[in-house]
Amino acid sequence: MQKFLYLLIGMIFSPLLFANAWTVSIPYSYWDPSKPWNQQFQYTAILYMTEDSFKSTEPLNRSCSESTPCYIQINTQQKGNPTRTFYPDPNIPRVKLTTEKTVGEALRAYFEKGTNYSYVYTVAASSAPDRTGEGVDWCGAMGISNSSGGSDYIVMAGGECANIAPPNVQCNLETQDVDLDYGQLNVSDIINGQTSVKDGRFKVYCNQDVNVMLSITSPDKDTTANNGYIGTKIRLKDDGSLVTYLTVDGKDISNPTSMPVQGGGTTFDVKSTLMGTGTTVVPGAFLSFAYVTISFE
């Protein structure tokens, strides 16, 4: 028997991450009419980055220099209008850029100076004006400006402004991770059309009934043909000889898929179907990570 390790299914509350260098999620927001106009939109924001974020060579969409520095921070921007300018939201770390030219360099600076070396950084409480009367729908983004506190923040290159939760809707993942441990397997169990299946469950809590968009992504996602199998294909060996197909409630959610969540929470079933793609697999341990991501319609 050959020992294989395990596949972890981690949970993050965000839009699709690995297609972008950064993503900002706003999982909770509400309107407070008792606050001053410029503080009536109250929200929690989360910035997600990975080690690959710092490798992005995409040019910044503002020019930064010693004489004309740039400033970046998590900010609310207008959905569907990334170049519209706004003031920065308060109580959020802001980082000055002078020599950085690429998205990767900018995110590295924010990682070191703004988040204190945290890939997942949460702003517990910030606010923005109530602009609904102007037809402005907020979204969560990294903002960039040539003025620290000025009104010319736009959506920084390298990501996209993410839909926020509907007002007064709060959702979170009650299951931190799902460990799909395959233990020990014979190579003969997973080649020549044989598969090995492991199941797990995770729970999404929302404070009221709402439809969320679920998707699975992974740095090891394989976009080659699924050969009739259903699910997100994850490569577990560099040569592609070992893969697994992940489904949630029996569905392929490689792309964001609408799923209902009941107030009080809904439990979802995740299934991993492990198989060799050829006539042999080199014995040894394997480990991969996939993420169930959540956003809003």
Short mmCIF file of C-alpha atoms in Angstrom, two decimals:
data_model
loop_
_atom_site.label_atom_id
_atom_site.label_comp_id
_atom_site.label_asym_id
_atom_site.label_seq_id
_atom_site.Cartn_x
_atom_site.Cartn_y
_atom_site.Cartn_z
CA MET A 1 0.00 0.00 0.00
CA GLN A 2 1.19 3.50 -0.75
CA LYS A 3 0.51 6.37 1.60
CA PHE A 4 -1.10 9.50 0.23
CA LEU A 5 -1.72 12.48 2.43
CA TYR A 6 -4.79 14.63 2.21
CA LEU A 7 -6.62 17.29 0.36
CA LEU A 8 -7.75 20.36 2.29
CA ILE A 9 -10.79 22.34 1.33
CA GLY A 10 -10.38 25.76 2.87
CA MET A 11 -13.11 28.37 3.04
CA ILE A 12 -12.69 32.05 2.27
CA PHE A 13 -15.41 34.62 1.97
CA SER A 14 -14.56 36.37 -1.28
CA PRO A 15 -15.06 36.55 -5.00
CA LEU A 16 -12.76 34.57 -7.25
CA LEU A 17 -9.24 35.15 -5.94
CA PHE A 18 -6.79 33.26 -8.07
CA ALA A 19 -7.87 35.04 -11.25
CA ASN A 20 -6.77 38.33 -9.64
CA ALA A 21 -3.77 39.59 -7.72
CA TRP A 22 -6.05 40.97 -5.00
CA THR A 23 -9.67 40.82 -4.00
CA VAL A 24 -11.69 42.70 -1.40
CA SER A 25 -14.82 41.21 0.12
CA ILE A 26 -17.46 43.14 2.05
CA PRO A 27 -19.33 40.35 3.84
CA TYR A 28 -21.37 42.62 6.08
CA SER A 29 -22.84 46.09 5.67
CA TYR A 30 -25.76 48.14 6.90
CA TRP A 31 -27.23 51.61 6.59
CA ASP A 32 -27.36 53.75 9.72
CA PRO A 33 -29.49 56.87 9.10
CA SER A 34 -28.63 58.18 12.56
CA LYS A 35 -25.02 58.77 11.47
CA PRO A 36 -23.78 61.84 9.58
CA TRP A 37 -24.35 61.56 5.82
CA ASN A 38 -20.73 60.70 5.12
CA GLN A 39 -20.78 57.77 7.60
CA GLN A 40 -24.18 56.20 6.97
CA PHE A 41 -22.86 53.19 5.04
CA GLN A 42 -21.21 51.01 7.69
CA TYR A 43 -19.24 47.96 6.61
CA THR A 44 -16.66 45.28 7.31
CA ALA A 45 -14.06 44.61 4.60
CA ILE A 46 -11.58 41.78 4.05
CA LEU A 47 -8.54 41.95 1.74
CA TYR A 48 -7.21 38.67 0.33
CA MET A 49 -3.76 38.15 -1.17
CA THR A 50 -1.50 35.17 -1.86
CA GLU A 51 2.21 34.78 -2.47
CA ASP A 52 1.40 34.87 -6.20
CA SER A 53 -0.09 38.35 -5.72
CA PHE A 54 3.40 39.76 -5.33
CA LYS A 55 4.48 38.27 -8.66
CA SER A 56 2.02 40.33 -10.71
CA THR A 57 3.81 42.40 -13.35
CA GLU A 58 0.67 44.31 -14.34
CA PRO A 59 1.50 48.04 -14.41
CA LEU A 60 -0.13 50.27 -11.82
CA ASN A 61 -2.80 52.59 -13.17
CA ARG A 62 -1.28 55.59 -11.39
CA SER A 63 2.31 56.81 -11.80
CA CYS A 64 4.24 56.80 -8.51
CA SER A 65 7.48 58.65 -7.79
CA GLU A 66 9.29 60.49 -5.01
CA SER A 67 7.91 63.80 -6.23
CA THR A 68 4.40 62.46 -6.94
CA PRO A 69 3.77 59.48 -4.66
CA CYS A 70 0.80 57.15 -4.79
CA TYR A 71 -1.35 55.97 -1.90
CA ILE A 72 -3.26 52.70 -1.71
CA GLN A 73 -5.85 51.35 0.71
CA ILE A 74 -8.99 49.25 0.91
CA ASN A 75 -11.85 51.45 -0.23
CA THR A 76 -15.44 51.50 -1.46
CA GLN A 77 -15.73 52.40 -5.13
CA GLN A 78 -18.60 52.50 -7.59
CA LYS A 79 -19.74 49.16 -8.97
CA GLY A 80 -19.23 49.01 -12.74
CA ASN A 81 -17.32 52.30 -12.87
CA PRO A 82 -13.71 51.60 -11.78
CA THR A 83 -12.33 54.97 -12.91
CA ARG A 84 -14.80 57.15 -11.00
CA THR A 85 -12.96 59.00 -8.25
CA PHE A 86 -13.85 59.07 -4.54
CA TYR A 87 -12.44 60.10 -1.19
CA PRO A 88 -10.74 57.40 0.91
CA ASP A 89 -12.80 55.74 3.63
CA PRO A 90 -11.62 56.32 7.22
CA ASN A 91 -9.97 53.99 9.73
CA ILE A 92 -8.16 51.90 7.08
CA PRO A 93 -4.38 51.56 6.73
CA ARG A 94 -2.98 53.61 3.86
CA VAL A 95 0.44 52.96 2.32
CA LYS A 96 2.60 55.42 0.39
CA LEU A 97 4.28 54.25 -2.82
CA THR A 98 7.21 56.03 -4.46
CA THR A 99 9.26 53.49 -6.44
CA GLU A 100 6.65 50.80 -7.05
CA LYS A 101 5.61 50.35 -10.69
CA THR A 102 3.65 47.09 -10.73
CA VAL A 103 0.65 45.66 -8.92
CA GLY A 104 2.89 43.01 -7.34
CA GLU A 105 5.27 45.63 -5.94
CA ALA A 106 2.37 47.69 -4.58
CA LEU A 107 0.77 44.69 -2.89
CA ARG A 108 4.09 43.68 -1.37
CA ALA A 109 4.36 47.16 0.16
CA TYR A 110 0.81 46.96 1.51
CA PHE A 111 1.44 43.45 2.85
CA GLU A 112 4.49 44.64 4.76
CA LYS A 113 3.31 48.08 5.91
CA GLY A 114 -0.49 48.02 5.83
CA THR A 115 -1.47 44.53 6.97
CA ASN A 116 1.52 43.67 9.18
CA TYR A 117 2.32 40.59 7.07
CA SER A 118 -1.20 39.22 6.85
CA TYR A 119 -2.48 37.65 3.61
CA VAL A 120 -6.05 37.96 4.87
CA TYR A 121 -6.62 41.36 6.45
CA THR A 122 -9.92 42.45 8.02
CA VAL A 123 -11.11 46.02 8.56
CA ALA A 124 -13.64 45.50 11.32
CA ALA A 125 -15.43 48.83 10.98
CA SER A 126 -15.32 51.55 8.37
CA SER A 127 -17.87 53.78 6.73
CA ALA A 128 -18.74 55.64 3.56
CA PRO A 129 -21.41 58.14 2.53
CA ASP A 130 -24.94 57.20 1.61
CA ARG A 131 -24.79 57.72 -2.18
CA THR A 132 -27.86 55.67 -3.11
CA GLY A 133 -29.72 58.83 -4.08
CA GLU A 134 -27.06 59.39 -6.74
CA GLY A 135 -27.42 55.88 -8.11
CA VAL A 136 -24.07 54.76 -6.66
CA ASP A 137 -23.85 51.08 -5.72
CA TRP A 138 -20.75 50.51 -3.62
CA CYS A 139 -18.32 47.65 -4.15
CA GLY A 140 -15.14 46.59 -2.33
CA ALA A 141 -11.72 47.30 -3.85
CA MET A 142 -8.15 48.36 -3.42
CA GLY A 143 -8.11 52.08 -4.19
CA ILE A 144 -5.16 54.06 -5.56
CA SER A 145 -4.61 57.82 -5.63
CA ASN A 146 -1.88 60.42 -6.04
CA SER A 147 -3.25 62.28 -3.03
CA SER A 148 -3.30 60.75 0.45
CA GLY A 149 -6.63 62.19 1.56
CA GLY A 150 -7.84 63.57 -1.73
CA SER A 151 -10.87 62.74 -3.82
CA ASP A 152 -9.20 60.92 -6.72
CA TYR A 153 -9.15 57.28 -5.53
CA ILE A 154 -9.93 54.81 -8.32
CA VAL A 155 -9.93 51.00 -8.40
CA MET A 156 -6.33 49.80 -8.47
CA ALA A 157 -5.27 47.53 -11.31
CA GLY A 158 -4.88 43.82 -10.62
CA GLY A 159 -8.33 43.06 -9.26
CA GLU A 160 -11.98 43.90 -9.66
CA CYS A 161 -14.47 45.69 -7.47
CA ALA A 162 -16.55 43.02 -5.74
CA ASN A 163 -20.27 43.05 -5.06
CA ILE A 164 -21.17 43.70 -1.45
CA ALA A 165 -23.67 41.85 0.66
CA PRO A 166 -27.19 43.29 0.44
CA PRO A 167 -27.84 45.83 3.20
CA ASN A 168 -28.38 44.24 6.61
CA VAL A 169 -27.43 40.77 5.34
CA GLN A 170 -24.61 39.10 7.24
CA CYS A 171 -23.08 35.79 6.16
CA ASN A 172 -20.07 33.82 7.28
CA LEU A 173 -18.57 30.37 6.92
CA GLU A 174 -19.10 28.43 10.11
CA THR A 175 -16.81 25.63 8.87
CA GLN A 176 -13.20 26.76 8.76
CA ASP A 177 -11.92 23.84 6.68
CA VAL A 178 -12.87 20.40 5.41
CA ASP A 179 -10.13 17.79 5.67
CA LEU A 180 -10.53 15.11 3.00
CA ASP A 181 -7.94 12.59 4.16
CA TYR A 182 -7.36 9.70 1.77
CA GLY A 183 -5.04 7.89 4.16
CA GLN A 184 -3.37 4.96 2.40
CA LEU A 185 -4.30 3.78 -1.06
CA ASN A 186 -3.08 1.18 -3.50
CA VAL A 187 -2.09 2.69 -6.83
CA SER A 188 -4.28 0.03 -8.45
CA ASP A 189 -7.29 1.58 -6.67
CA ILE A 190 -7.12 4.79 -8.69
CA ILE A 191 -5.91 3.85 -12.19
CA ASN A 192 -7.52 2.25 -15.22
CA GLY A 193 -10.81 3.98 -14.57
CA GLN A 194 -10.91 3.30 -10.82
CA THR A 195 -11.74 6.17 -8.47
CA SER A 196 -11.69 6.85 -4.73
CA VAL A 197 -14.33 9.13 -3.22
CA LYS A 198 -14.24 11.20 -0.03
CA ASP A 199 -17.08 13.33 1.30
CA GLY A 200 -17.23 16.32 3.63
CA ARG A 201 -19.62 19.06 4.66
CA PHE A 202 -19.45 22.77 5.36
CA LYS A 203 -21.99 25.25 6.67
CA VAL A 204 -22.71 28.79 5.52
CA TYR A 205 -24.54 30.97 8.05
CA CYS A 206 -26.64 33.97 6.99
CA ASN A 207 -28.91 35.99 9.23
CA GLN A 208 -31.73 35.81 6.67
CA ASP A 209 -32.68 33.94 3.49
CA VAL A 210 -30.41 34.98 0.63
CA ASN A 211 -28.93 33.61 -2.60
CA VAL A 212 -25.12 33.53 -2.61
CA MET A 213 -22.68 32.74 -5.40
CA LEU A 214 -20.46 29.76 -4.58
CA SER A 215 -17.42 28.71 -6.58
CA ILE A 216 -14.37 26.50 -6.13
CA THR A 217 -10.92 27.66 -7.08
CA SER A 218 -7.39 26.50 -6.40
CA PRO A 219 -3.82 27.36 -7.40
CA ASP A 220 -3.75 23.77 -8.74
CA LYS A 221 -6.92 24.10 -10.82
CA ASP A 222 -6.66 22.15 -14.08
CA THR A 223 -8.58 23.61 -17.03
CA THR A 224 -8.05 20.68 -19.40
CA ALA A 225 -11.02 18.55 -20.44
CA ASN A 226 -12.88 16.72 -17.68
CA ASN A 227 -13.39 13.61 -19.82
CA GLY A 228 -16.99 13.19 -18.77
CA TYR A 229 -16.45 13.75 -15.04
CA ILE A 230 -18.37 16.47 -13.17
CA GLY A 231 -16.64 18.98 -10.93
CA THR A 232 -13.74 21.36 -10.57
CA LYS A 233 -10.62 19.52 -11.70
CA ILE A 234 -7.65 19.85 -9.33
CA ARG A 235 -4.20 18.62 -10.34
CA LEU A 236 -2.42 16.75 -7.53
CA LYS A 237 0.72 15.71 -9.39
CA ASP A 238 2.73 18.11 -11.53
CA ASP A 239 2.65 15.70 -14.46
CA GLY A 240 -1.15 15.58 -14.35
CA SER A 241 -1.21 11.86 -13.55
CA LEU A 242 -3.35 12.34 -10.44
CA VAL A 243 -6.40 14.60 -10.25
CA THR A 244 -9.55 15.02 -8.23
CA TYR A 245 -12.95 16.40 -9.20
CA LEU A 246 -14.69 18.51 -6.56
CA THR A 247 -18.44 19.07 -6.45
CA VAL A 248 -20.72 20.88 -4.02
CA ASP A 249 -24.20 19.40 -3.59
CA GLY A 250 -23.49 17.39 -6.73
CA LYS A 251 -22.84 20.47 -8.85
CA ASP A 252 -19.81 21.66 -10.75
CA ILE A 253 -19.19 25.13 -9.32
CA SER A 254 -16.00 25.93 -11.21
CA ASN A 255 -17.76 29.18 -12.06
CA PRO A 256 -19.83 31.19 -9.55
CA THR A 257 -23.13 29.37 -9.10
CA SER A 258 -26.23 30.67 -7.33
CA MET A 259 -27.07 28.70 -4.19
CA PRO A 260 -29.83 29.47 -1.64
CA VAL A 261 -28.87 29.88 2.01
CA GLN A 262 -31.59 29.87 4.65
CA GLY A 263 -31.63 32.27 7.54
CA GLY A 264 -29.86 30.39 10.32
CA GLY A 265 -27.56 28.55 7.95
CA THR A 266 -27.40 25.87 5.26
CA THR A 267 -25.07 22.85 5.14
CA PHE A 268 -23.51 21.89 1.82
CA ASP A 269 -22.00 18.55 0.81
CA VAL A 270 -18.59 18.53 -0.87
CA LYS A 271 -17.33 15.43 -2.70
CA SER A 272 -13.83 14.65 -3.97
CA THR A 273 -13.45 12.01 -6.69
CA LEU A 274 -9.79 11.00 -6.91
CA MET A 275 -8.40 9.23 -9.96
CA GLY A 276 -5.28 8.60 -11.97
CA THR A 277 -5.41 9.87 -15.53
CA GLY A 278 -3.24 7.13 -17.03
CA THR A 279 -2.03 3.62 -16.34
CA THR A 280 0.26 4.52 -13.45
CA VAL A 281 0.84 7.06 -10.68
CA VAL A 282 4.20 7.57 -9.01
CA PRO A 283 3.67 6.59 -5.34
CA GLY A 284 4.04 9.26 -2.71
CA ALA A 285 2.29 11.90 -0.69
CA PHE A 286 0.11 14.59 -2.21
CA LEU A 287 -1.41 17.73 -0.79
CA SER A 288 -3.48 20.45 -2.39
CA PHE A 289 -5.70 23.31 -1.34
CA ALA A 290 -8.97 24.45 -2.83
CA TYR A 291 -11.17 27.29 -1.69
CA VAL A 292 -14.92 27.62 -1.65
CA THR A 293 -15.48 31.28 -2.41
CA ILE A 294 -18.65 33.23 -1.71
CA SER A 295 -19.90 36.42 -3.29
CA PHE A 296 -23.27 38.02 -3.95
CA GLU A 297 -25.36 38.34 -7.08
#
